[in-house]
Amino acid sequence: MNKAFLISNILQHLEQELVHCKLAANTAHLAATDDQSVAETQYDTLAIESAYLAEGQSRRIIEFESAINHLKQLAAQVKNKDNGANKVIKLGSLVQLYKDSALDKWFFLAPAAAGYKCTIAANNFTVITPRSPVGYALLNKTIGDQVEVIIGNNKLVDDIIAVY
């Protein structure tokens, strides 16, 4: 498993999202400060709404930048370590559960980018973080351990069959 290539793929996605977010923030800021946005009545809230949108987009920019920095740090750690199988699941681990093995599905435990999915060399990867129920349940487990996660009314019980 080439974790460095996977992390590079995730970083590329986050950097694209950051570019879109910056564009949206600039557009909202321009709309908030434009002469055409000046309120004509007390019910005209276009400028206020645009300002709130610009603030929200600015917060997303900070979150994307933080995620990118955390993943770059993880990439440096992965690069300096042996790519062989690790026994204990931690940040940076690739994990496969028994029920996912037939479809070549893997979880990648990362500090950010939760929910990102990609396919590399016929393997399907889903990024999860330790804050997610599955990520939290996987931490510090090893091959052969059973994972039990309850999400709403659903209960997931599965065996860990591979850890890299």
Short mmCIF file of N, CA and C in Angstrom, two decimals:
data_model
loop_
_atom_site.label_atom_id
_atom_site.label_comp_id
_atom_site.label_asym_id
_atom_site.label_seq_id
_atom_site.Cartn_x
_atom_site.Cartn_y
_atom_site.Cartn_z
N MET A 1 0.84 -1.19 0.00
CA MET A 1 0.00 0.00 0.00
C MET A 1 0.88 1.25 0.00
N ASN A 2 0.62 2.15 -0.90
CA ASN A 2 1.40 3.37 -1.00
C ASN A 2 0.63 4.51 -0.31
N LYS A 3 0.88 4.67 0.99
CA LYS A 3 0.20 5.71 1.77
C LYS A 3 0.56 7.10 1.28
N ALA A 4 1.82 7.28 0.87
CA ALA A 4 2.26 8.60 0.42
C ALA A 4 1.44 9.06 -0.79
N PHE A 5 1.16 8.13 -1.71
CA PHE A 5 0.36 8.48 -2.90
C PHE A 5 -1.07 8.81 -2.49
N LEU A 6 -1.63 8.05 -1.54
CA LEU A 6 -2.98 8.31 -1.05
C LEU A 6 -3.05 9.68 -0.39
N ILE A 7 -2.09 9.99 0.45
CA ILE A 7 -2.08 11.29 1.13
C ILE A 7 -1.93 12.41 0.11
N SER A 8 -1.12 12.19 -0.91
CA SER A 8 -0.96 13.18 -1.97
C SER A 8 -2.29 13.42 -2.69
N ASN A 9 -3.04 12.36 -2.93
CA ASN A 9 -4.36 12.46 -3.55
C ASN A 9 -5.31 13.27 -2.68
N ILE A 10 -5.29 13.02 -1.38
CA ILE A 10 -6.15 13.74 -0.43
C ILE A 10 -5.76 15.22 -0.39
N LEU A 11 -4.45 15.49 -0.34
CA LEU A 11 -3.97 16.87 -0.31
C LEU A 11 -4.39 17.63 -1.57
N GLN A 12 -4.30 16.97 -2.70
CA GLN A 12 -4.71 17.61 -3.96
C GLN A 12 -6.19 18.00 -3.90
N HIS A 13 -7.01 17.10 -3.38
CA HIS A 13 -8.44 17.38 -3.23
C HIS A 13 -8.66 18.58 -2.29
N LEU A 14 -7.98 18.58 -1.15
CA LEU A 14 -8.15 19.67 -0.18
C LEU A 14 -7.69 21.01 -0.76
N GLU A 15 -6.61 20.99 -1.51
CA GLU A 15 -6.11 22.24 -2.11
C GLU A 15 -7.09 22.78 -3.15
N GLN A 16 -7.74 21.89 -3.91
CA GLN A 16 -8.78 22.33 -4.86
C GLN A 16 -9.96 22.94 -4.10
N GLU A 17 -10.36 22.29 -3.02
CA GLU A 17 -11.46 22.81 -2.21
C GLU A 17 -11.11 24.17 -1.62
N LEU A 18 -9.86 24.34 -1.22
CA LEU A 18 -9.40 25.61 -0.67
C LEU A 18 -9.50 26.72 -1.71
N VAL A 19 -9.11 26.43 -2.93
CA VAL A 19 -9.21 27.42 -4.01
C VAL A 19 -10.67 27.83 -4.22
N HIS A 20 -11.57 26.86 -4.26
CA HIS A 20 -13.00 27.17 -4.43
C HIS A 20 -13.53 27.98 -3.26
N CYS A 21 -13.10 27.64 -2.08
CA CYS A 21 -13.55 28.33 -0.88
C CYS A 21 -13.06 29.79 -0.87
N LYS A 22 -11.83 30.01 -1.27
CA LYS A 22 -11.29 31.37 -1.33
C LYS A 22 -12.06 32.21 -2.35
N LEU A 23 -12.38 31.60 -3.48
CA LEU A 23 -13.16 32.30 -4.51
C LEU A 23 -14.54 32.67 -3.97
N ALA A 24 -15.18 31.73 -3.28
CA ALA A 24 -16.51 31.99 -2.70
C ALA A 24 -16.43 33.08 -1.63
N ALA A 25 -15.39 33.07 -0.82
CA ALA A 25 -15.23 34.09 0.23
C ALA A 25 -15.03 35.47 -0.40
N ASN A 26 -14.21 35.54 -1.44
CA ASN A 26 -14.00 36.83 -2.11
C ASN A 26 -15.27 37.34 -2.76
N THR A 27 -16.02 36.45 -3.38
CA THR A 27 -17.28 36.83 -4.01
C THR A 27 -18.27 37.35 -2.97
N ALA A 28 -18.38 36.66 -1.86
CA ALA A 28 -19.30 37.08 -0.79
C ALA A 28 -18.84 38.41 -0.18
N HIS A 29 -17.54 38.58 -0.03
CA HIS A 29 -17.02 39.85 0.52
C HIS A 29 -17.34 41.01 -0.42
N LEU A 30 -17.14 40.79 -1.72
CA LEU A 30 -17.46 41.83 -2.70
C LEU A 30 -18.96 42.16 -2.69
N ALA A 31 -19.78 41.14 -2.56
CA ALA A 31 -21.23 41.37 -2.51
C ALA A 31 -21.62 42.14 -1.25
N ALA A 32 -20.94 41.88 -0.15
CA ALA A 32 -21.26 42.55 1.12
C ALA A 32 -20.86 44.02 1.09
N THR A 33 -19.81 44.35 0.33
CA THR A 33 -19.30 45.73 0.34
C THR A 33 -19.67 46.51 -0.92
N ASP A 34 -20.39 45.92 -1.82
CA ASP A 34 -20.76 46.57 -3.07
C ASP A 34 -21.78 47.68 -2.83
N ASP A 35 -21.68 48.73 -3.62
CA ASP A 35 -22.62 49.86 -3.50
C ASP A 35 -24.06 49.42 -3.76
N GLN A 36 -24.24 48.43 -4.60
CA GLN A 36 -25.58 47.95 -4.92
C GLN A 36 -26.21 47.18 -3.76
N SER A 37 -25.41 46.80 -2.78
CA SER A 37 -25.91 46.02 -1.65
C SER A 37 -26.37 46.89 -0.49
N VAL A 38 -26.24 48.21 -0.62
CA VAL A 38 -26.66 49.09 0.46
C VAL A 38 -28.17 48.94 0.66
N ALA A 39 -28.56 48.78 1.92
CA ALA A 39 -29.98 48.56 2.24
C ALA A 39 -30.81 49.78 1.88
N GLU A 40 -31.90 49.52 1.16
CA GLU A 40 -32.82 50.59 0.80
C GLU A 40 -33.98 50.67 1.78
N THR A 41 -34.29 49.55 2.43
CA THR A 41 -35.32 49.51 3.46
C THR A 41 -34.80 48.66 4.60
N GLN A 42 -35.57 48.67 5.69
CA GLN A 42 -35.14 47.87 6.84
C GLN A 42 -35.21 46.37 6.56
N TYR A 43 -35.92 45.99 5.52
CA TYR A 43 -36.07 44.58 5.18
C TYR A 43 -35.04 44.10 4.16
N ASP A 44 -34.26 45.02 3.66
CA ASP A 44 -33.24 44.68 2.66
C ASP A 44 -31.98 44.23 3.40
N THR A 45 -31.73 42.92 3.40
CA THR A 45 -30.63 42.36 4.21
C THR A 45 -29.54 41.71 3.36
N LEU A 46 -29.49 42.04 2.09
CA LEU A 46 -28.52 41.41 1.20
C LEU A 46 -27.09 41.60 1.70
N ALA A 47 -26.72 42.81 2.11
CA ALA A 47 -25.35 43.07 2.56
C ALA A 47 -25.03 42.29 3.84
N ILE A 48 -26.00 42.23 4.74
CA ILE A 48 -25.79 41.49 6.00
C ILE A 48 -25.63 40.01 5.71
N GLU A 49 -26.48 39.47 4.85
CA GLU A 49 -26.39 38.05 4.51
C GLU A 49 -25.06 37.74 3.81
N SER A 50 -24.64 38.61 2.93
CA SER A 50 -23.36 38.41 2.24
C SER A 50 -22.19 38.46 3.22
N ALA A 51 -22.27 39.34 4.21
CA ALA A 51 -21.21 39.43 5.22
C ALA A 51 -21.14 38.15 6.05
N TYR A 52 -22.30 37.63 6.43
CA TYR A 52 -22.30 36.35 7.16
C TYR A 52 -21.71 35.23 6.31
N LEU A 53 -22.07 35.22 5.04
CA LEU A 53 -21.54 34.20 4.13
C LEU A 53 -20.02 34.34 4.00
N ALA A 54 -19.54 35.57 3.87
CA ALA A 54 -18.09 35.80 3.75
C ALA A 54 -17.38 35.33 5.02
N GLU A 55 -17.98 35.58 6.18
CA GLU A 55 -17.37 35.14 7.44
C GLU A 55 -17.32 33.61 7.51
N GLY A 56 -18.40 32.95 7.12
CA GLY A 56 -18.43 31.49 7.13
C GLY A 56 -17.40 30.90 6.18
N GLN A 57 -17.27 31.48 5.01
CA GLN A 57 -16.28 31.00 4.04
C GLN A 57 -14.87 31.23 4.56
N SER A 58 -14.65 32.32 5.26
CA SER A 58 -13.33 32.59 5.84
C SER A 58 -12.97 31.54 6.89
N ARG A 59 -13.96 31.12 7.66
CA ARG A 59 -13.73 30.06 8.64
C ARG A 59 -13.40 28.74 7.95
N ARG A 60 -14.09 28.47 6.85
CA ARG A 60 -13.79 27.24 6.09
C ARG A 60 -12.37 27.28 5.53
N ILE A 61 -11.92 28.45 5.10
CA ILE A 61 -10.55 28.59 4.60
C ILE A 61 -9.56 28.19 5.69
N ILE A 62 -9.79 28.67 6.90
CA ILE A 62 -8.91 28.34 8.03
C ILE A 62 -8.93 26.83 8.28
N GLU A 63 -10.11 26.22 8.21
CA GLU A 63 -10.22 24.77 8.42
C GLU A 63 -9.49 23.99 7.34
N PHE A 64 -9.63 24.40 6.08
CA PHE A 64 -8.92 23.71 4.99
C PHE A 64 -7.41 23.87 5.14
N GLU A 65 -6.95 25.07 5.49
CA GLU A 65 -5.52 25.28 5.67
C GLU A 65 -4.98 24.42 6.81
N SER A 66 -5.75 24.32 7.88
CA SER A 66 -5.34 23.48 9.00
C SER A 66 -5.30 22.01 8.59
N ALA A 67 -6.31 21.56 7.86
CA ALA A 67 -6.35 20.17 7.39
C ALA A 67 -5.15 19.87 6.50
N ILE A 68 -4.83 20.78 5.61
CA ILE A 68 -3.69 20.60 4.71
C ILE A 68 -2.39 20.49 5.51
N ASN A 69 -2.22 21.36 6.50
CA ASN A 69 -1.01 21.31 7.34
C ASN A 69 -0.91 20.00 8.10
N HIS A 70 -2.03 19.54 8.67
CA HIS A 70 -2.01 18.27 9.41
C HIS A 70 -1.68 17.09 8.50
N LEU A 71 -2.24 17.09 7.31
CA LEU A 71 -1.95 15.99 6.38
C LEU A 71 -0.51 16.04 5.87
N LYS A 72 0.05 17.23 5.70
CA LYS A 72 1.45 17.34 5.30
C LYS A 72 2.36 16.79 6.41
N GLN A 73 2.01 17.05 7.66
CA GLN A 73 2.77 16.49 8.77
C GLN A 73 2.67 14.97 8.77
N LEU A 74 1.47 14.44 8.53
CA LEU A 74 1.28 13.00 8.48
C LEU A 74 2.08 12.40 7.31
N ALA A 75 2.09 13.10 6.19
CA ALA A 75 2.86 12.63 5.02
C ALA A 75 4.34 12.52 5.37
N ALA A 76 4.87 13.49 6.11
CA ALA A 76 6.27 13.45 6.51
C ALA A 76 6.53 12.27 7.44
N GLN A 77 5.60 11.98 8.33
CA GLN A 77 5.75 10.85 9.25
C GLN A 77 5.71 9.53 8.49
N VAL A 78 4.78 9.41 7.55
CA VAL A 78 4.64 8.19 6.76
C VAL A 78 5.88 7.97 5.91
N LYS A 79 6.43 9.05 5.36
CA LYS A 79 7.60 8.96 4.50
C LYS A 79 8.82 8.45 5.27
N ASN A 80 8.90 8.81 6.54
CA ASN A 80 10.05 8.43 7.35
C ASN A 80 9.92 7.06 8.00
N LYS A 81 8.79 6.40 7.81
CA LYS A 81 8.57 5.10 8.45
C LYS A 81 8.52 4.00 7.42
N ASP A 82 8.70 2.81 7.89
CA ASP A 82 8.61 1.62 7.05
C ASP A 82 7.18 1.44 6.57
N ASN A 83 6.97 1.11 5.31
CA ASN A 83 5.63 0.92 4.76
C ASN A 83 5.07 -0.47 5.03
N GLY A 84 5.75 -1.26 5.82
CA GLY A 84 5.26 -2.60 6.13
C GLY A 84 4.05 -2.55 7.03
N ALA A 85 3.52 -3.71 7.30
CA ALA A 85 2.32 -3.80 8.13
C ALA A 85 2.64 -3.38 9.56
N ASN A 86 1.81 -2.53 10.11
CA ASN A 86 1.92 -2.12 11.51
C ASN A 86 0.89 -2.91 12.29
N LYS A 87 1.17 -3.17 13.52
CA LYS A 87 0.28 -3.99 14.31
C LYS A 87 -0.86 -3.20 14.94
N VAL A 88 -0.60 -1.99 15.43
CA VAL A 88 -1.60 -1.22 16.16
C VAL A 88 -2.14 -0.11 15.28
N ILE A 89 -3.46 0.05 15.25
CA ILE A 89 -4.09 1.08 14.43
C ILE A 89 -3.93 2.43 15.11
N LYS A 90 -3.40 3.37 14.33
CA LYS A 90 -3.20 4.74 14.80
C LYS A 90 -3.39 5.68 13.62
N LEU A 91 -3.21 6.97 13.86
CA LEU A 91 -3.31 7.95 12.80
C LEU A 91 -2.35 7.56 11.67
N GLY A 92 -2.84 7.53 10.46
CA GLY A 92 -2.03 7.14 9.31
C GLY A 92 -2.16 5.68 8.93
N SER A 93 -2.99 4.93 9.66
CA SER A 93 -3.16 3.51 9.35
C SER A 93 -4.20 3.30 8.25
N LEU A 94 -3.94 2.32 7.42
CA LEU A 94 -4.91 1.81 6.46
C LEU A 94 -5.50 0.55 7.07
N VAL A 95 -6.83 0.48 7.11
CA VAL A 95 -7.49 -0.64 7.79
C VAL A 95 -8.55 -1.23 6.87
N GLN A 96 -8.58 -2.57 6.86
CA GLN A 96 -9.64 -3.25 6.12
C GLN A 96 -10.40 -4.16 7.06
N LEU A 97 -11.72 -4.08 6.96
CA LEU A 97 -12.60 -4.95 7.73
C LEU A 97 -13.04 -6.12 6.87
N TYR A 98 -13.41 -7.21 7.50
CA TYR A 98 -13.75 -8.44 6.78
C TYR A 98 -14.86 -8.23 5.75
N LYS A 99 -15.93 -7.53 6.16
CA LYS A 99 -17.08 -7.36 5.25
C LYS A 99 -16.74 -6.47 4.05
N ASP A 100 -15.67 -5.69 4.15
CA ASP A 100 -15.28 -4.80 3.07
C ASP A 100 -14.24 -5.41 2.13
N SER A 101 -13.72 -6.56 2.48
CA SER A 101 -12.60 -7.13 1.72
C SER A 101 -12.99 -7.55 0.29
N ALA A 102 -14.19 -8.04 0.10
CA ALA A 102 -14.61 -8.48 -1.24
C ALA A 102 -14.68 -7.32 -2.23
N LEU A 103 -14.95 -6.12 -1.72
CA LEU A 103 -15.05 -4.94 -2.58
C LEU A 103 -13.78 -4.08 -2.56
N ASP A 104 -12.72 -4.60 -1.94
CA ASP A 104 -11.46 -3.86 -1.82
C ASP A 104 -11.65 -2.49 -1.19
N LYS A 105 -12.44 -2.43 -0.13
CA LYS A 105 -12.66 -1.17 0.58
C LYS A 105 -11.71 -1.07 1.77
N TRP A 106 -11.16 0.12 1.94
CA TRP A 106 -10.22 0.39 3.01
C TRP A 106 -10.60 1.68 3.72
N PHE A 107 -10.30 1.74 5.01
CA PHE A 107 -10.41 2.99 5.76
C PHE A 107 -9.00 3.54 5.94
N PHE A 108 -8.86 4.86 5.77
CA PHE A 108 -7.59 5.52 6.06
C PHE A 108 -7.85 6.47 7.22
N LEU A 109 -7.19 6.23 8.33
CA LEU A 109 -7.37 7.03 9.54
C LEU A 109 -6.46 8.25 9.45
N ALA A 110 -7.07 9.42 9.25
CA ALA A 110 -6.32 10.66 9.03
C ALA A 110 -6.77 11.73 10.03
N PRO A 111 -5.97 12.78 10.18
CA PRO A 111 -6.33 13.86 11.10
C PRO A 111 -7.42 14.78 10.54
N ALA A 112 -7.68 14.71 9.24
CA ALA A 112 -8.65 15.60 8.60
C ALA A 112 -9.15 14.96 7.31
N ALA A 113 -10.04 15.65 6.61
CA ALA A 113 -10.60 15.23 5.31
C ALA A 113 -11.56 14.07 5.45
N ALA A 114 -12.25 13.99 6.56
CA ALA A 114 -13.22 12.91 6.80
C ALA A 114 -14.26 12.86 5.69
N GLY A 115 -14.55 11.65 5.25
CA GLY A 115 -15.57 11.45 4.24
C GLY A 115 -15.05 11.45 2.81
N TYR A 116 -13.82 11.87 2.62
CA TYR A 116 -13.26 11.87 1.27
C TYR A 116 -13.09 10.43 0.79
N LYS A 117 -13.51 10.17 -0.44
CA LYS A 117 -13.41 8.83 -1.02
C LYS A 117 -12.66 8.91 -2.33
N CYS A 118 -11.84 7.89 -2.58
CA CYS A 118 -11.15 7.82 -3.87
C CYS A 118 -10.83 6.35 -4.18
N THR A 119 -10.51 6.11 -5.43
CA THR A 119 -10.13 4.77 -5.87
C THR A 119 -8.74 4.85 -6.48
N ILE A 120 -7.85 4.01 -5.97
CA ILE A 120 -6.48 3.96 -6.48
C ILE A 120 -6.14 2.48 -6.70
N ALA A 121 -5.76 2.16 -7.92
CA ALA A 121 -5.36 0.79 -8.27
C ALA A 121 -6.40 -0.24 -7.81
N ALA A 122 -7.66 0.01 -8.12
CA ALA A 122 -8.78 -0.89 -7.82
C ALA A 122 -9.10 -1.02 -6.33
N ASN A 123 -8.45 -0.22 -5.50
CA ASN A 123 -8.78 -0.19 -4.08
C ASN A 123 -9.59 1.06 -3.78
N ASN A 124 -10.66 0.90 -3.03
CA ASN A 124 -11.53 2.01 -2.67
C ASN A 124 -11.19 2.48 -1.25
N PHE A 125 -10.85 3.76 -1.12
CA PHE A 125 -10.44 4.32 0.16
C PHE A 125 -11.46 5.33 0.66
N THR A 126 -11.73 5.27 1.94
CA THR A 126 -12.56 6.27 2.61
C THR A 126 -11.76 6.82 3.78
N VAL A 127 -11.66 8.14 3.82
CA VAL A 127 -10.92 8.79 4.91
C VAL A 127 -11.85 8.95 6.10
N ILE A 128 -11.37 8.53 7.26
CA ILE A 128 -12.10 8.72 8.51
C ILE A 128 -11.14 9.37 9.51
N THR A 129 -11.70 10.00 10.51
CA THR A 129 -10.88 10.61 11.56
C THR A 129 -11.17 9.92 12.89
N PRO A 130 -10.31 10.12 13.86
CA PRO A 130 -10.55 9.53 15.18
C PRO A 130 -11.82 10.07 15.86
N ARG A 131 -12.34 11.20 15.37
CA ARG A 131 -13.57 11.78 15.94
C ARG A 131 -14.82 11.06 15.46
N SER A 132 -14.70 10.28 14.39
CA SER A 132 -15.86 9.53 13.89
C SER A 132 -16.06 8.28 14.74
N PRO A 133 -17.29 7.76 14.80
CA PRO A 133 -17.52 6.54 15.59
C PRO A 133 -16.65 5.36 15.15
N VAL A 134 -16.51 5.17 13.84
CA VAL A 134 -15.70 4.05 13.35
C VAL A 134 -14.22 4.31 13.64
N GLY A 135 -13.76 5.53 13.39
CA GLY A 135 -12.36 5.87 13.66
C GLY A 135 -12.01 5.69 15.12
N TYR A 136 -12.89 6.15 15.99
CA TYR A 136 -12.66 6.00 17.44
C TYR A 136 -12.61 4.53 17.84
N ALA A 137 -13.51 3.72 17.26
CA ALA A 137 -13.56 2.30 17.59
C ALA A 137 -12.32 1.55 17.08
N LEU A 138 -11.74 2.01 15.98
CA LEU A 138 -10.58 1.33 15.41
C LEU A 138 -9.27 1.66 16.13
N LEU A 139 -9.17 2.84 16.74
CA LEU A 139 -7.92 3.25 17.38
C LEU A 139 -7.41 2.20 18.37
N ASN A 140 -6.13 1.93 18.27
CA ASN A 140 -5.41 1.02 19.17
C ASN A 140 -5.83 -0.44 19.05
N LYS A 141 -6.59 -0.79 18.02
CA LYS A 141 -6.94 -2.20 17.77
C LYS A 141 -5.87 -2.83 16.90
N THR A 142 -5.92 -4.13 16.77
CA THR A 142 -4.96 -4.86 15.93
C THR A 142 -5.71 -5.85 15.04
N ILE A 143 -4.96 -6.48 14.13
CA ILE A 143 -5.54 -7.49 13.25
C ILE A 143 -6.15 -8.60 14.11
N GLY A 144 -7.35 -9.01 13.75
CA GLY A 144 -8.04 -10.07 14.49
C GLY A 144 -9.01 -9.54 15.53
N ASP A 145 -8.85 -8.27 15.93
CA ASP A 145 -9.79 -7.68 16.89
C ASP A 145 -11.15 -7.47 16.22
N GLN A 146 -12.18 -7.47 17.04
CA GLN A 146 -13.52 -7.20 16.54
C GLN A 146 -13.89 -5.77 16.89
N VAL A 147 -14.52 -5.10 15.94
CA VAL A 147 -14.95 -3.71 16.11
C VAL A 147 -16.47 -3.69 16.20
N GLU A 148 -16.97 -2.95 17.17
CA GLU A 148 -18.41 -2.80 17.34
C GLU A 148 -18.73 -1.31 17.43
N VAL A 149 -19.58 -0.85 16.51
CA VAL A 149 -19.95 0.56 16.45
C VAL A 149 -21.46 0.66 16.34
N ILE A 150 -22.05 1.52 17.15
CA ILE A 150 -23.49 1.77 17.08
C ILE A 150 -23.69 3.18 16.55
N ILE A 151 -24.37 3.27 15.41
CA ILE A 151 -24.69 4.56 14.79
C ILE A 151 -26.19 4.61 14.61
N GLY A 152 -26.85 5.42 15.41
CA GLY A 152 -28.30 5.47 15.39
C GLY A 152 -28.87 4.14 15.84
N ASN A 153 -29.69 3.53 15.01
CA ASN A 153 -30.27 2.22 15.31
C ASN A 153 -29.48 1.07 14.68
N ASN A 154 -28.40 1.41 14.01
CA ASN A 154 -27.60 0.40 13.33
C ASN A 154 -26.38 0.00 14.15
N LYS A 155 -26.11 -1.28 14.14
CA LYS A 155 -24.95 -1.80 14.86
C LYS A 155 -24.02 -2.49 13.86
N LEU A 156 -22.77 -2.02 13.81
CA LEU A 156 -21.76 -2.61 12.95
C LEU A 156 -20.85 -3.47 13.81
N VAL A 157 -20.74 -4.72 13.48
CA VAL A 157 -19.80 -5.63 14.13
C VAL A 157 -18.99 -6.29 13.03
N ASP A 158 -17.68 -6.14 13.10
CA ASP A 158 -16.83 -6.68 12.04
C ASP A 158 -15.44 -6.97 12.59
N ASP A 159 -14.68 -7.77 11.87
CA ASP A 159 -13.33 -8.15 12.26
C ASP A 159 -12.32 -7.37 11.43
N ILE A 160 -11.24 -6.96 12.07
CA ILE A 160 -10.14 -6.29 11.38
C ILE A 160 -9.28 -7.38 10.75
N ILE A 161 -9.10 -7.30 9.42
CA ILE A 161 -8.30 -8.33 8.75
C ILE A 161 -6.97 -7.83 8.21
N ALA A 162 -6.82 -6.50 8.07
CA ALA A 162 -5.56 -5.97 7.55
C ALA A 162 -5.30 -4.57 8.12
N VAL A 163 -4.05 -4.33 8.45
CA VAL A 163 -3.61 -3.01 8.95
C VAL A 163 -2.25 -2.72 8.35
N TYR A 164 -2.14 -1.56 7.69
CA TYR A 164 -0.86 -1.10 7.14
C TYR A 164 -0.58 0.28 7.65
#
